[in-house]
Amino acid sequence: MNVTKEEPELVHIKEEHGDLWSNEDEEQLVVKQEADTFKVTPLDLKHDMNEPEEKMNQLLNADSPEDEELKRKKSDGSKLKRHKTNKPCEACGKWFSQKGNLIKHIRTHMGKKPYECEMCDKSFSNGSHLASHMRAHMGEKPFSCPTCAKGFSQKGNLNMHLRTHTGEKPYTCEMCGKSFSFSSGLVCHMRTHTGEKPFSCPTCAKEFSQKGSLIMHIRTHTGDKPYTCELCDKSFSNGSHLAGHMRTHTGEKPFSCRTCAKEFSQKSSLSKHMRTHTGEKPYACEMCDKSFSVGSYLARHMRKHTGEKPFSCPTCAKGFSLKGNLNMHIRTHTGEKPYHCKVCNKSFTSSSKDL
């Protein structure tokens, strides 16, 4: 990889208070701070990632002209605590001011992970990542939120959590301007623009843009319903379905129609209702010219074309394309007549009968 040489630029080294980098496991060189400035000339980056690993290792020992100058100053009795290499990674061109951090970075290219967890089979490219991982085994959560006191094993996770309180959304989509609190949210969102669906079901090969959507889908194959209502015996395959179900117990209807003010317990029910105002029918039959406002209506209609009758009577095995028709049929066996005439005392098995 080649990078065009640029004009040398002056770099001022200021005294730093405290350790900006943690490199206990790496070499720490000592040189003196100089009041003067010196020139740093970018290197030609000609490293081929396909070259032998030995050549990558040369990065750890190769000294730039600036290194030689710093070594000369060190021999003059200088005492700067950290060795500022101002050296780039020859594989990708990224610059580092500390040699130890350059070494750690090079491992990401070489695939080296010398720090192994003794409790599982995971390995890491640097010691700090292993230390963070060990907290997962020990349950240690040294970083706590000053607002709600929630604990975290990693400082980065705490920083992300804090955005839920501040409302900060630093990750912005360059294609539509939508912003997100987390980089992962932006990554998932970008797939709505690109159409990328990297997660596929091993059973039916259906593809998904988000891993969470795949996990929920897989439960349709396994029948797994890990979310259980504490007020009744119903279980659900995902948390949002349980949340919607809980509103049937509480009577809460947080979603209201802006046109007629009708309220709904689930957002999807509001979306369906809105189409009664707009007349939108986005679900079109590919076999005829009919369209429907709700996906389930299209699925029901398609059975007329296919002849499918998935609902069968447990008494006589007669099949029906609609569950409602099966329910009415079952009443012919039970004799149930739930529909009553308000004028006389006649009762009927279905509301469609003449009253």
CSV table of C-alpha atoms in Angstrom, one decimal, residues 69-315:
chain,number,residue,atom,x,y,z
A,69,GLU,CA,17.5,11.5,16.6
A,70,LEU,CA,15.6,10.7,19.8
A,71,LYS,CA,18.2,8.0,20.7
A,72,ARG,CA,20.9,10.6,20.3
A,73,LYS,CA,19.1,13.0,22.6
A,74,LYS,CA,18.6,10.1,25.1
A,75,SER,CA,22.3,9.5,25.1
A,76,ASP,CA,22.8,13.2,26.0
A,77,GLY,CA,21.0,12.6,29.3
A,78,SER,CA,17.4,13.4,28.4
A,79,LYS,CA,14.5,12.1,30.5
A,80,LEU,CA,11.2,12.2,28.8
A,81,LYS,CA,9.0,9.4,30.3
A,82,ARG,CA,7.3,8.2,27.1
A,83,HIS,CA,8.9,7.5,23.7
A,84,LYS,CA,6.9,9.4,21.1
A,85,THR,CA,7.7,7.4,17.9
A,86,ASN,CA,5.3,9.2,15.6
A,87,LYS,CA,5.5,6.1,13.4
A,88,PRO,CA,2.8,4.7,11.2
A,89,CYS,CA,1.6,1.2,10.7
A,90,GLU,CA,3.0,0.1,7.4
A,91,ALA,CA,-0.1,-2.1,6.8
A,92,CYS,CA,-2.8,0.5,7.0
A,93,GLY,CA,-1.1,3.9,7.5
A,94,LYS,CA,-2.5,4.6,11.0
A,95,TRP,CA,-0.1,6.7,13.1
A,96,PHE,CA,0.9,6.1,16.7
A,97,SER,CA,2.7,8.3,19.2
A,98,GLN,CA,3.6,5.4,21.5
A,99,LYS,CA,5.6,2.4,20.3
A,100,GLY,CA,3.7,0.0,22.6
A,101,ASN,CA,0.4,1.0,21.0
A,102,LEU,CA,1.8,0.5,17.5
A,103,ILE,CA,2.9,-3.0,18.6
A,104,LYS,CA,-0.6,-3.8,19.9
A,105,HIS,CA,-2.2,-2.4,16.7
A,106,ILE,CA,0.1,-4.6,14.5
A,107,ARG,CA,-1.3,-7.7,16.2
A,108,THR,CA,-4.7,-6.9,14.7
A,109,HIS,CA,-3.2,-7.3,11.3
A,110,MET,CA,-1.2,-10.4,12.1
A,111,GLY,CA,-4.0,-12.1,14.0
A,112,LYS,CA,-1.8,-12.5,17.1
A,113,LYS,CA,-3.7,-13.0,20.4
A,114,PRO,CA,-1.1,-13.8,23.0
A,115,TYR,CA,-3.4,-13.0,26.0
A,116,GLU,CA,-5.4,-16.1,26.8
A,117,CYS,CA,-8.3,-16.5,29.3
A,118,GLU,CA,-7.7,-19.4,31.7
A,119,MET,CA,-11.4,-19.9,32.3
A,120,CYS,CA,-12.5,-20.3,28.6
A,121,ASP,CA,-10.9,-20.6,25.2
A,122,LYS,CA,-11.0,-16.9,24.3
A,123,SER,CA,-7.8,-15.0,23.4
A,124,PHE,CA,-7.1,-11.3,23.0
A,125,SER,CA,-4.5,-9.1,21.2
A,126,ASN,CA,-3.8,-7.0,24.3
A,127,GLY,CA,-3.9,-7.3,28.1
A,128,SER,CA,-6.6,-4.7,28.7
A,129,HIS,CA,-9.1,-6.6,26.6
A,130,LEU,CA,-8.4,-9.7,28.6
A,131,ALA,CA,-8.8,-7.8,31.9
A,132,SER,CA,-12.2,-6.5,30.7
A,133,HIS,CA,-13.2,-10.1,29.6
A,134,MET,CA,-12.3,-11.5,33.0
A,135,ARG,CA,-14.9,-9.3,34.7
A,136,ALA,CA,-17.5,-11.2,32.7
A,137,HIS,CA,-16.4,-14.4,34.5
A,138,MET,CA,-16.1,-12.7,37.9
A,139,GLY,CA,-19.2,-10.6,37.7
A,140,GLU,CA,-17.2,-7.5,38.6
A,141,LYS,CA,-18.8,-4.2,37.6
A,142,PRO,CA,-16.5,-1.4,38.7
A,143,PHE,CA,-18.1,1.3,36.5
A,144,SER,CA,-21.4,2.7,37.7
A,145,CYS,CA,-23.8,5.2,36.3
A,146,PRO,CA,-23.9,8.4,38.4
A,147,THR,CA,-27.6,8.9,37.5
A,148,CYS,CA,-29.2,5.5,38.1
A,149,ALA,CA,-26.3,3.6,39.7
A,150,LYS,CA,-26.4,0.8,37.1
A,151,GLY,CA,-23.1,-1.1,37.1
A,152,PHE,CA,-21.0,-2.1,34.1
A,153,SER,CA,-17.9,-4.3,33.6
A,154,GLN,CA,-16.4,-2.0,30.9
A,155,LYS,CA,-16.1,1.8,30.9
A,156,GLY,CA,-17.1,1.9,27.2
A,157,ASN,CA,-20.4,0.3,28.1
A,158,LEU,CA,-21.0,2.9,30.8
A,159,ASN,CA,-20.3,5.7,28.3
A,160,MET,CA,-22.8,4.2,25.9
A,161,HIS,CA,-25.4,3.9,28.7
A,162,LEU,CA,-24.9,7.5,29.8
A,163,ARG,CA,-26.3,8.5,26.4
A,164,THR,CA,-29.7,7.1,27.4
A,165,HIS,CA,-29.8,9.8,30.1
A,166,THR,CA,-28.3,12.7,28.1
A,167,GLY,CA,-30.1,11.9,24.8
A,168,GLU,CA,-26.7,12.3,23.0
A,169,LYS,CA,-26.7,10.7,19.5
A,170,PRO,CA,-23.2,11.2,18.0
A,171,TYR,CA,-23.5,8.7,15.2
A,172,THR,CA,-25.3,10.3,12.2
A,173,CYS,CA,-26.3,8.6,8.9
A,174,GLU,CA,-24.7,10.5,6.0
A,175,MET,CA,-27.5,9.4,3.6
A,176,CYS,CA,-30.6,10.6,5.5
A,177,GLY,CA,-29.4,12.5,8.6
A,178,LYS,CA,-30.9,10.2,11.2
A,179,SER,CA,-28.8,10.0,14.4
A,180,PHE,CA,-28.1,7.2,16.8
A,181,SER,CA,-26.8,6.8,20.4
A,182,PHE,CA,-24.6,3.8,19.5
A,183,SER,CA,-22.4,2.9,16.5
A,184,SER,CA,-24.2,-0.5,16.3
A,185,GLY,CA,-27.5,1.3,15.7
A,186,LEU,CA,-26.0,3.2,12.8
A,187,VAL,CA,-24.5,0.0,11.3
A,188,CYS,CA,-27.9,-1.7,11.5
A,189,HIS,CA,-29.6,1.4,10.0
A,190,MET,CA,-27.2,1.6,7.1
A,191,ARG,CA,-28.5,-1.8,6.0
A,192,THR,CA,-31.9,-0.2,5.3
A,193,HIS,CA,-30.1,1.9,2.6
A,194,THR,CA,-27.9,-0.9,1.2
A,195,GLY,CA,-30.4,-3.7,1.5
A,196,GLU,CA,-27.7,-5.9,3.1
A,197,LYS,CA,-29.0,-8.9,5.1
A,198,PRO,CA,-26.0,-10.7,6.5
A,199,PHE,CA,-27.8,-13.0,8.9
A,200,SER,CA,-29.6,-16.0,7.4
A,201,CYS,CA,-31.7,-18.7,9.1
A,202,PRO,CA,-30.0,-22.2,9.0
A,203,THR,CA,-33.4,-23.9,8.7
A,204,CYS,CA,-35.2,-22.0,5.9
A,205,ALA,CA,-32.4,-19.6,4.6
A,206,LYS,CA,-34.5,-16.5,5.2
A,207,GLU,CA,-32.2,-13.5,5.5
A,208,PHE,CA,-32.3,-10.7,8.1
A,209,SER,CA,-30.5,-7.3,8.4
A,210,GLN,CA,-30.2,-7.7,12.2
A,211,LYS,CA,-29.0,-10.6,14.4
A,212,GLY,CA,-31.9,-10.0,16.9
A,213,SER,CA,-34.5,-10.4,14.1
A,214,LEU,CA,-32.8,-13.7,13.2
A,215,ILE,CA,-32.9,-15.0,16.8
A,216,MET,CA,-36.6,-14.2,17.1
A,217,HIS,CA,-37.3,-15.9,13.7
A,218,ILE,CA,-35.5,-19.0,14.7
A,219,ARG,CA,-38.0,-19.4,17.6
A,220,THR,CA,-40.7,-19.9,15.0
A,221,HIS,CA,-38.9,-23.1,14.1
A,222,THR,CA,-38.0,-24.2,17.6
A,223,GLY,CA,-41.2,-23.1,19.3
A,224,ASP,CA,-39.2,-21.5,22.0
A,225,LYS,CA,-41.2,-18.9,24.0
A,226,PRO,CA,-38.9,-17.6,26.7
A,227,TYR,CA,-41.1,-14.6,27.7
A,228,THR,CA,-43.8,-15.6,30.1
A,229,CYS,CA,-46.7,-13.5,31.5
A,230,GLU,CA,-46.7,-13.5,35.3
A,231,LEU,CA,-50.4,-12.9,35.4
A,232,CYS,CA,-51.5,-15.8,33.2
A,233,ASP,CA,-49.9,-18.8,31.6
A,234,LYS,CA,-49.2,-17.3,28.2
A,235,SER,CA,-45.7,-17.3,26.8
A,236,PHE,CA,-44.2,-15.4,23.9
A,237,SER,CA,-41.2,-15.7,21.5
A,238,ASN,CA,-40.1,-12.1,22.0
A,239,GLY,CA,-40.3,-9.4,24.6
A,240,SER,CA,-42.3,-6.9,22.6
A,241,HIS,CA,-45.1,-9.4,22.2
A,242,LEU,CA,-45.1,-9.9,26.0
A,243,ALA,CA,-45.2,-6.1,26.5
A,244,GLY,CA,-48.2,-5.8,24.2
A,245,HIS,CA,-49.9,-8.7,26.0
A,246,MET,CA,-49.4,-7.1,29.4
A,247,ARG,CA,-51.5,-4.2,28.3
A,248,THR,CA,-54.5,-6.5,27.9
A,249,HIS,CA,-54.2,-7.0,31.7
A,250,THR,CA,-53.6,-3.3,32.6
A,251,GLY,CA,-55.9,-1.8,30.0
A,252,GLU,CA,-53.2,0.6,28.9
A,253,LYS,CA,-53.6,2.0,25.3
A,254,PRO,CA,-50.7,4.3,24.7
A,255,PHE,CA,-51.1,4.5,20.9
A,256,SER,CA,-53.8,6.9,19.6
A,257,CYS,CA,-55.0,7.7,16.1
A,258,ARG,CA,-54.3,11.4,15.2
A,259,THR,CA,-57.4,11.4,13.0
A,260,CYS,CA,-60.2,10.0,15.2
A,261,ALA,CA,-58.4,9.7,18.6
A,262,LYS,CA,-59.1,5.9,18.8
A,263,GLU,CA,-56.6,4.2,21.2
A,264,PHE,CA,-54.8,1.0,20.8
A,265,SER,CA,-52.6,-1.2,23.1
A,266,GLN,CA,-50.2,-2.1,20.3
A,267,LYS,CA,-48.4,0.1,17.7
A,268,SER,CA,-49.1,-2.4,15.0
A,269,SER,CA,-52.8,-2.2,15.6
A,270,LEU,CA,-52.7,1.6,15.2
A,271,SER,CA,-50.7,1.2,12.0
A,272,LYS,CA,-53.5,-1.1,10.6
A,273,HIS,CA,-56.2,1.2,11.8
A,274,MET,CA,-54.5,4.2,10.1
A,275,ARG,CA,-55.0,2.5,6.7
A,276,THR,CA,-58.8,2.7,7.2
A,277,HIS,CA,-58.4,6.5,7.0
A,278,THR,CA,-55.8,6.6,4.2
A,279,GLY,CA,-57.2,3.8,2.1
A,280,GLU,CA,-53.8,2.4,1.7
A,281,LYS,CA,-53.7,-1.3,0.7
A,282,PRO,CA,-50.0,-2.3,0.5
A,283,TYR,CA,-50.5,-6.1,0.4
A,284,ALA,CA,-51.3,-7.0,-3.2
A,285,CYS,CA,-52.3,-10.5,-4.5
A,286,GLU,CA,-49.9,-11.7,-7.2
A,287,MET,CA,-52.6,-13.9,-8.7
A,288,CYS,CA,-55.4,-11.4,-9.1
A,289,ASP,CA,-55.9,-7.6,-8.8
A,290,LYS,CA,-57.0,-7.5,-5.2
A,291,SER,CA,-55.1,-5.6,-2.5
A,292,PHE,CA,-55.4,-5.6,1.3
A,293,SER,CA,-54.7,-3.2,4.1
A,294,VAL,CA,-53.4,-6.0,6.4
A,295,GLY,CA,-51.0,-8.8,5.7
A,296,SER,CA,-53.2,-11.5,7.4
A,297,TYR,CA,-56.1,-10.5,5.1
A,298,LEU,CA,-53.9,-11.3,2.1
A,299,ALA,CA,-52.8,-14.6,3.6
A,300,ARG,CA,-56.4,-15.5,4.1
A,301,HIS,CA,-57.3,-14.5,0.5
A,302,MET,CA,-54.4,-16.6,-1.0
A,303,ARG,CA,-56.1,-19.7,0.3
A,304,LYS,CA,-58.9,-19.2,-2.2
A,305,HIS,CA,-56.3,-19.5,-4.9
A,306,THR,CA,-54.3,-22.4,-3.4
A,307,GLY,CA,-57.3,-24.3,-2.0
A,308,GLU,CA,-55.4,-24.7,1.3
A,309,LYS,CA,-57.6,-25.5,4.3
A,310,PRO,CA,-55.4,-25.5,7.4
A,311,PHE,CA,-58.2,-25.5,10.0
A,312,SER,CA,-59.8,-28.9,10.5
A,313,CYS,CA,-62.7,-30.0,12.7
A,314,PRO,CA,-61.6,-32.2,15.6
A,315,THR,CA,-65.0,-34.1,15.4
